[in-house]
Coordinates of C-alpha atoms and ligand atoms in Angstrom, one line a residue:
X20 CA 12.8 33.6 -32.0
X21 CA 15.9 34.7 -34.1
X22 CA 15.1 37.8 -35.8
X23 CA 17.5 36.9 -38.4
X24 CA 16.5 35.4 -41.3
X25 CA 19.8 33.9 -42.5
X26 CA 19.8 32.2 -39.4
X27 CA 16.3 30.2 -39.8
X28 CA 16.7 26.5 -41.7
X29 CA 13.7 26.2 -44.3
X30 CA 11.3 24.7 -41.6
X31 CA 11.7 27.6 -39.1
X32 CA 11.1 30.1 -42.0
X33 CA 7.9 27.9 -43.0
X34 CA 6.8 28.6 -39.5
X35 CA 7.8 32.0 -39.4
X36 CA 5.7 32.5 -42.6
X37 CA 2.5 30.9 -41.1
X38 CA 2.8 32.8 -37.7
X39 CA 2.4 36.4 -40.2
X40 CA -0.5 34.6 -41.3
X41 CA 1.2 34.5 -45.2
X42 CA 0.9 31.2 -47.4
X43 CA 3.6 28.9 -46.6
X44 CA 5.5 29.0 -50.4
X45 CA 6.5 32.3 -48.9
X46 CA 9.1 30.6 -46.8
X47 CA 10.5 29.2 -50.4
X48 CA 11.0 33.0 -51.5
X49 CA 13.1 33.5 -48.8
X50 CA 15.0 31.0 -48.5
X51 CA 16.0 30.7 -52.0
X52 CA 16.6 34.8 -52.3
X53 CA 18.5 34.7 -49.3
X54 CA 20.9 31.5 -49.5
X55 CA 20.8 30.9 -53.7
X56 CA 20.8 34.3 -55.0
X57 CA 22.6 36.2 -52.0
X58 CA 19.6 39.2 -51.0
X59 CA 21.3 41.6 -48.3
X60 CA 18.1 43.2 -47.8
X61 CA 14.2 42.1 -47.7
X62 CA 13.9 44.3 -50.2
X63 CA 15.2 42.4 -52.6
X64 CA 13.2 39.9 -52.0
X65 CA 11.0 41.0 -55.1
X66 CA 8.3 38.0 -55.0
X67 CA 7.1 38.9 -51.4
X68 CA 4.2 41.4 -51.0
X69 CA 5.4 44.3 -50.1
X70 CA 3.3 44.4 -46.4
X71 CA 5.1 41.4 -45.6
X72 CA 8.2 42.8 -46.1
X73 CA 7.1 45.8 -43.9
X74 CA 5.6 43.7 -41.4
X75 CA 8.9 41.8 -41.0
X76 CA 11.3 44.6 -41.1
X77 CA 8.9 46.2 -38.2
X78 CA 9.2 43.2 -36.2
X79 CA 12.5 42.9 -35.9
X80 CA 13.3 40.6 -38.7
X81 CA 16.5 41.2 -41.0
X82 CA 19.2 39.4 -43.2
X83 CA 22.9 40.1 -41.7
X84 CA 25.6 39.9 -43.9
X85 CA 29.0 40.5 -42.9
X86 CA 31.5 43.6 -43.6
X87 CA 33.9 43.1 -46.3
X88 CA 37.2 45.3 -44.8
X89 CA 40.0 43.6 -47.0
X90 CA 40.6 41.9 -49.7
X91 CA 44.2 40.5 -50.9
X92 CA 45.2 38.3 -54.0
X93 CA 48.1 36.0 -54.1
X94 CA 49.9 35.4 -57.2
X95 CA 49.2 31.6 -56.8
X96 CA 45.2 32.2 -57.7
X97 CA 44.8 32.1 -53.8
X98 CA 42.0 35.2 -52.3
X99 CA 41.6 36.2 -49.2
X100 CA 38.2 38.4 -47.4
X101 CA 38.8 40.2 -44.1
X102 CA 35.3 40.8 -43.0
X103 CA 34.5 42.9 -40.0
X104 CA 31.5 41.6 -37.5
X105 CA 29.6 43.5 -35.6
X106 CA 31.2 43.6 -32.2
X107 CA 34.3 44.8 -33.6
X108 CA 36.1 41.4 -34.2
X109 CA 37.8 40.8 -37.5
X110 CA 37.8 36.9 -38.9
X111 CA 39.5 36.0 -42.7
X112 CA 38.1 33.5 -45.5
X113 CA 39.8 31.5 -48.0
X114 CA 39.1 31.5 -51.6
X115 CA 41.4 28.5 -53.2
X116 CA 41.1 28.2 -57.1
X117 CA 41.8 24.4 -59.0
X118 CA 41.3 24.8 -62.2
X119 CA 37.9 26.4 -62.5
X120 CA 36.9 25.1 -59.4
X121 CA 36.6 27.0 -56.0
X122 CA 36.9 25.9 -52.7
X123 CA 36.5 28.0 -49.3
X124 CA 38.0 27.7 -46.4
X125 CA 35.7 29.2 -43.5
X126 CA 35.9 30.7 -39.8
X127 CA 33.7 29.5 -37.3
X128 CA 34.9 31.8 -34.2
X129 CA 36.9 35.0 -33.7
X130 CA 39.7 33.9 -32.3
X131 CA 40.0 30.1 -30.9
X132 CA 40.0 29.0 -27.4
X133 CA 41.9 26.2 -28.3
X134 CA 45.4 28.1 -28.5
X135 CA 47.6 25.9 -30.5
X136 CA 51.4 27.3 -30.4
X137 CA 51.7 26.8 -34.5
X138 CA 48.1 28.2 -35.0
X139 CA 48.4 32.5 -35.4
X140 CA 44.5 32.4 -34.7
X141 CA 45.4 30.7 -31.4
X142 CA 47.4 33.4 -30.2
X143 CA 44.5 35.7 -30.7
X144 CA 42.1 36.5 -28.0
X145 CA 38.9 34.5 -28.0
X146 CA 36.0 36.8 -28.9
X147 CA 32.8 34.8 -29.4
X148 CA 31.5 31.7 -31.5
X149 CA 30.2 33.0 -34.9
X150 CA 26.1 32.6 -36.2
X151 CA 25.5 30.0 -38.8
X152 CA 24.1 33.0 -40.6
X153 CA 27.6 34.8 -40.3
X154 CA 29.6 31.4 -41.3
X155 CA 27.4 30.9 -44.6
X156 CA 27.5 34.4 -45.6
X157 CA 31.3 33.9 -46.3
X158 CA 30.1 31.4 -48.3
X159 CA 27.8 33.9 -49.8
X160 CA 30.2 36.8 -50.3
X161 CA 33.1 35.2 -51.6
X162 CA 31.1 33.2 -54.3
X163 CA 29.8 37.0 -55.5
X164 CA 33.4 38.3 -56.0
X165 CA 34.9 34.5 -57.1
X166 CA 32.3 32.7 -58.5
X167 CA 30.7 29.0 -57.9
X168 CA 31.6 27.5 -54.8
X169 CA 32.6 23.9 -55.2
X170 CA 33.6 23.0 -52.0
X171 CA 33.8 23.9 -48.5
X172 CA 36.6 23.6 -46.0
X173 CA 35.8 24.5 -42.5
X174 CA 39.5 24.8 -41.9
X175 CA 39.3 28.9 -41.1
X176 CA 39.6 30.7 -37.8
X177 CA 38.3 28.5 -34.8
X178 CA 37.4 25.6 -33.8
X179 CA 34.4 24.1 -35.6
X180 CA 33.4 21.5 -32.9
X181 CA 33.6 24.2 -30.4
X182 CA 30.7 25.5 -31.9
X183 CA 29.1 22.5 -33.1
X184 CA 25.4 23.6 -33.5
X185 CA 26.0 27.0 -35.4
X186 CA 28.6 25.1 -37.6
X187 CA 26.1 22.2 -38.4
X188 CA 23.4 24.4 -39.3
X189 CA 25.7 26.2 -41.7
X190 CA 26.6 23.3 -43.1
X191 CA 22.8 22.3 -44.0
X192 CA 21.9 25.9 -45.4
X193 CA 24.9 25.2 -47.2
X194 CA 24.0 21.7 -48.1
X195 CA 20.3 22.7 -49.0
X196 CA 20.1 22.3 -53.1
X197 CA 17.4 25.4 -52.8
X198 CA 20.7 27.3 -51.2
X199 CA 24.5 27.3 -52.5
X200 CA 23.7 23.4 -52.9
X201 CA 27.1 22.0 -51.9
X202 CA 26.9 18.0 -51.9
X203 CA 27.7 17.3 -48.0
X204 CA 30.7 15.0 -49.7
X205 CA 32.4 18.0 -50.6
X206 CA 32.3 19.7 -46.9
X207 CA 34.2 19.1 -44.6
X208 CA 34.8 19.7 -40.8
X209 CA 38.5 20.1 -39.1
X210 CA 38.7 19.5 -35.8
X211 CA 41.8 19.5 -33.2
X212 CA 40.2 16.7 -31.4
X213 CA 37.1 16.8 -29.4
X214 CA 36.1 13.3 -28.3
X215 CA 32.4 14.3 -27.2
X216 CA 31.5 16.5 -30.0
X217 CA 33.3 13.6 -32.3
X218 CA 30.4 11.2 -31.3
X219 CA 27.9 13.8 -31.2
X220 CA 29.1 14.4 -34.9
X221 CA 29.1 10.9 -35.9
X222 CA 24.7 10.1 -34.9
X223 CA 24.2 12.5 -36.9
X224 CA 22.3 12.4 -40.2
X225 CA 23.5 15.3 -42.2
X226 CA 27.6 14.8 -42.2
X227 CA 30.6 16.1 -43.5
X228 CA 34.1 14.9 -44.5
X229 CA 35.7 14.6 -40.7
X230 CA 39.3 15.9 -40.7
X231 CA 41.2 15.7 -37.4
X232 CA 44.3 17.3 -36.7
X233 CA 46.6 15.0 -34.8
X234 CA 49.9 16.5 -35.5
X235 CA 51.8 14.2 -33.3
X236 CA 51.5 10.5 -31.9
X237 CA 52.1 10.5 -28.7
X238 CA 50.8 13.1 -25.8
X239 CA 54.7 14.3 -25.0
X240 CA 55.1 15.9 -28.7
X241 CA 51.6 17.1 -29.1
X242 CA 51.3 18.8 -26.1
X243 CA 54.4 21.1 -27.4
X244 CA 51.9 22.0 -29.8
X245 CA 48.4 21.6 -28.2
X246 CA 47.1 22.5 -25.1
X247 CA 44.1 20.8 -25.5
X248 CA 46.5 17.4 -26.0
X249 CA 46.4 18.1 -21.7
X250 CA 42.9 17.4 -21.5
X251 CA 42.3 14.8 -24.2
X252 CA 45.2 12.0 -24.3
X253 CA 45.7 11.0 -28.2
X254 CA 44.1 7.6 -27.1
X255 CA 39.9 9.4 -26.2
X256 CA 40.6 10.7 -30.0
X257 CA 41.3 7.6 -31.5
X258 CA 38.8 5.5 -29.5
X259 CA 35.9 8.3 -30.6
X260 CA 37.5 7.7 -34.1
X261 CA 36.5 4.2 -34.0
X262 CA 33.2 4.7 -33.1
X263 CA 32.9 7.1 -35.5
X264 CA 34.2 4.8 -38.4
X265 CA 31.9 2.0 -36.6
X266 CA 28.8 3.8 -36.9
X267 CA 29.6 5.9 -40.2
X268 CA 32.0 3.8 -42.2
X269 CA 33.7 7.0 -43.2
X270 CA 37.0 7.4 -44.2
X271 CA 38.7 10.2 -42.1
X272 CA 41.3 12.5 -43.1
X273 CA 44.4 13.2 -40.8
X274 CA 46.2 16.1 -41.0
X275 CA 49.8 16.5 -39.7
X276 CA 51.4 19.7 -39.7
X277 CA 55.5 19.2 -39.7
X278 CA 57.6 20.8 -37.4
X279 CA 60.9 20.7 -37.8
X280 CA 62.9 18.4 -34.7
X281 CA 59.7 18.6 -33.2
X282 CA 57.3 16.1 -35.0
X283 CA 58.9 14.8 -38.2
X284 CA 61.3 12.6 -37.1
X285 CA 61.1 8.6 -38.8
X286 CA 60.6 7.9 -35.4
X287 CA 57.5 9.9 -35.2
X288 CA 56.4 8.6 -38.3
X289 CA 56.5 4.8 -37.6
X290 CA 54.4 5.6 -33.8
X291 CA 52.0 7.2 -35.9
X292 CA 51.7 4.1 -38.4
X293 CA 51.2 2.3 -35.5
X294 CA 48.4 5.2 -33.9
X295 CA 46.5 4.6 -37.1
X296 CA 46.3 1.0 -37.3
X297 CA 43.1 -0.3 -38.1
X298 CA 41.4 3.4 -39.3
X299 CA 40.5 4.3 -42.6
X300 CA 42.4 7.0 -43.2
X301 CA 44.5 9.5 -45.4
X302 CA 47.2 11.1 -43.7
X303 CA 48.1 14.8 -44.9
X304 CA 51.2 16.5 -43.9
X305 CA 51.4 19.7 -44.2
X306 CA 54.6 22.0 -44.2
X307 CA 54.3 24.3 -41.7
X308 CA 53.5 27.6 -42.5
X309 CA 55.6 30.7 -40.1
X310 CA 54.1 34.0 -39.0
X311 CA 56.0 36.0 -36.7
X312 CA 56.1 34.7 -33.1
X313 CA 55.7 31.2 -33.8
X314 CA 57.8 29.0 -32.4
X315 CA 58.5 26.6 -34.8
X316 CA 59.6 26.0 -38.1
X317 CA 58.9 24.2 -41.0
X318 CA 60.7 21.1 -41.4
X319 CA 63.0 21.0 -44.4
X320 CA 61.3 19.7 -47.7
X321 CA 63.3 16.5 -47.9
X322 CA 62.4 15.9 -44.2
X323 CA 58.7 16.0 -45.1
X324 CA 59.3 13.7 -48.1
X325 CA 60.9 11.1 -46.1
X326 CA 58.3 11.0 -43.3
X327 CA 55.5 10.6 -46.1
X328 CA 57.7 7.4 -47.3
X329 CA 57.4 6.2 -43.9
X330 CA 53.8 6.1 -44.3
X331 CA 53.1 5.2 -47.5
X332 CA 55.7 2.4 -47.1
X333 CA 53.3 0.9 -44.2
X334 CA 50.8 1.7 -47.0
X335 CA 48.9 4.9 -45.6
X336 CA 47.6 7.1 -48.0
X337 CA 49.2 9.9 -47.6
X338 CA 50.0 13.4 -49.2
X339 CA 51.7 16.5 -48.8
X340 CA 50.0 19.8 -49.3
X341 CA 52.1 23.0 -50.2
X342 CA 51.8 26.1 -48.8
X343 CA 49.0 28.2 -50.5
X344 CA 48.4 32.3 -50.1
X345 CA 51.6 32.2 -47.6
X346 CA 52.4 35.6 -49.7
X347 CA 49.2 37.5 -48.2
X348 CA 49.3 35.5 -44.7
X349 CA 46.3 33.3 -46.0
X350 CA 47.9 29.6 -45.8
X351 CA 47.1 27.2 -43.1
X352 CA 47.4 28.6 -39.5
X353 CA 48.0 32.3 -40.5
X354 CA 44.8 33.4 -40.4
X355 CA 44.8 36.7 -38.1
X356 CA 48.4 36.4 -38.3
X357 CA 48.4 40.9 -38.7
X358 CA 46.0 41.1 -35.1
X359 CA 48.2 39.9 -32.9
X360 CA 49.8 42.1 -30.6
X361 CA 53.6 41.4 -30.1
X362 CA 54.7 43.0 -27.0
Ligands
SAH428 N1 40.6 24.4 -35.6 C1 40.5 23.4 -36.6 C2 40.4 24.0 -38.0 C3 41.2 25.2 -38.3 S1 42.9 25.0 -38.4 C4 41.8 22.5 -36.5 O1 42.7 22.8 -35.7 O2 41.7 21.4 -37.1 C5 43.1 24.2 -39.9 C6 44.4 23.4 -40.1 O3 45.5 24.2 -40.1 C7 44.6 22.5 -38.9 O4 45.0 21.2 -39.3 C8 45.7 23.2 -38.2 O5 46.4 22.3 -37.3 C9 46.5 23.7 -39.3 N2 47.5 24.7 -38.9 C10 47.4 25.6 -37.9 N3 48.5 26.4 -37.8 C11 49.3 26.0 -38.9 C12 50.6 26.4 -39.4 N4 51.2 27.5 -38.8 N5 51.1 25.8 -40.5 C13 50.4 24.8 -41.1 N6 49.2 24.4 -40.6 C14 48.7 24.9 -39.5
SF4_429 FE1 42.3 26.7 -33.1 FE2 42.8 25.0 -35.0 FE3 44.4 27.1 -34.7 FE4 44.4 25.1 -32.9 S1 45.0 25.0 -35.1 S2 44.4 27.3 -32.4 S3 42.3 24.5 -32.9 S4 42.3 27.2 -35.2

């Protein structure tokens, strides 16, 4: 069994509880220290008789939480937590302020096997998929130093679908209204495009907002940005799409990062119109953000205006999303933007 506690959803803990011979509300005490009011340590954990406490710890049993390293503030409101994990491996988490409302943008791996050219956590070495107890307790840590969490992004370090089981229990701890209580309307999952774990996602009963990042619409342009475009053609994403609207009636966002003379031509624009006929969908184009060694560049601001027209003209919700926390490398695709090694 997993001997940590953050990990366990409220009926493994109610098992746990029973198998130390301990009434089951136990497994409530836990739970609610651990996800609402953020314990680090059993000991905090006040409510629990003390020999249970000692009879965990001496078993094994413990609450991980994640190293804070680094913090950094942008001038726009925008925060940003370098945490350290335990095999050395650094990941980053987004704090994004709207008014008084919060919203975090979370890893789900060290590094990304995925290696997208645009992406600075693509050009990173791959460590190792992250614990749904180490994805919720950015959750946890950034809502100590920031405040209520509002929403969650899962738009971080990695690829969320390449870790689909850790990811989904997060997003239940998360979801749990014993826990940080975030309404599963205001989570959602970005994906580069994974036709399997798209159906996998869509039978499932507990779902987030699905975002999927196309980019381009056709396999020639995105496979300048995408390896994984090489494996899965842009048709598998949109048939799994349909199924997914099919079986979920969901709307699905589409995000489109704009490259300039790569992807944001009026020409790429009207294919895409075409890509997304008969989807629900809002399209969001997103300026593309520059670290050092990426290729590209952002396309000019008027370019990204007229390609929105395009879309909205074929009457595609659509809209364009600034750069936010570009000033301490925290924007869209910049995350481990300071670990890579440039020979
Ligand atoms: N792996 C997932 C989620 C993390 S990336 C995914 O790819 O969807 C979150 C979003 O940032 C994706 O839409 C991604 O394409 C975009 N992105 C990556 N690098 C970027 C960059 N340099 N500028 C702007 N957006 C970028
Ligand atoms: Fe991974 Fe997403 Fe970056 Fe691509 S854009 S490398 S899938 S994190």
């Amino acid at each position: 069994m997993d001997k940590d506690l953050k990990n366990l959803t409220p009926e493994r803990l109610q098992r746990l509880v029973e198998m130390f011979g301990q009434k089951a509300f136990q497994a409530g005490y836990l739970f609610t220290f651990i996800h609402q009011k953020g314990a680090a340590d059993l000991d905090q954990i006040t409510p629990l008789p003390k020999d249970f406490r000692h009879a965990l710890r001496a078993r094994g049993y413990v609450i991980s939480t994640l190293t804070l390293r680094q913090q950094y503030a942008d001038p726009d409101g925008t925060r940003k937590f370098a945490f350290d994990l335990p095999g050395g491996s650094r990941i980053e988490t987004v704090c994004l302020r709207d008014g008084d409302r919060n919203t975090v943008c979370l890893s789900t791996q060290a590094g990304c096997r995925m290696g997208c050219v645009f992406c600075a956590t693509g050009q990173l070495p791959f460590d190792r998929n992250l614990t749904a107890a180490e994805i919720v307790d950015q959750v946890y840590q950034v809502r100590s130093h920031c405040g209520a969490v509002h929403n969650v992004v899962y738009m971080g370090m990695g690829e969320p679908l390449d870790n689909l089981d850790a990811v989904m229990r997060s997003a239940a701890l998360l979801n749990d209204e014993n826990g940080a209580n975030i309404g599963i309307r205001h989570i959602t999952l970005s994906t580069c495009g994974l036709p399997a774990a798209i159906g996998t996602l869509a039978a499932c009963d507990l779902r987030p907002r699905l975002a999927v990042s196309l980019h381009a619409p056709d396999d020639a342009t995105r496979r300048k940005l995408m390896p994984v475009a090489r494996k899965y053609p842009i048709d598998s994403i949109i048939a799994a799409l349909r199924d997914y609207q099919r079986q979920t009636a969901r709307r699905i966002t589409v995000e489109y990062c704009l490259a300039r003379a790569i992807n944001d031509s009026d020409t790429h624009a009207n294919r895409l119109v075409a890509r997304l006929k008969g989807l629900k969908v809002n399209v969001n184009l997103i300026e593309l953000n520059p670290f050092t060694g990426c290729p590209y560049e952002a396309s000019p601001p008027k370019r990204i205006k007229a390609f929105a027209e395009v879309l909205k003209n074929a009457g595609l919700e659509t809209a364009i999303r600034y750069r936010r926390g570009r000033r301490i490398q925290a924007a869209c695709g910049q995350l481990g933007a300071t670990q890579i090694k440039h020979p």
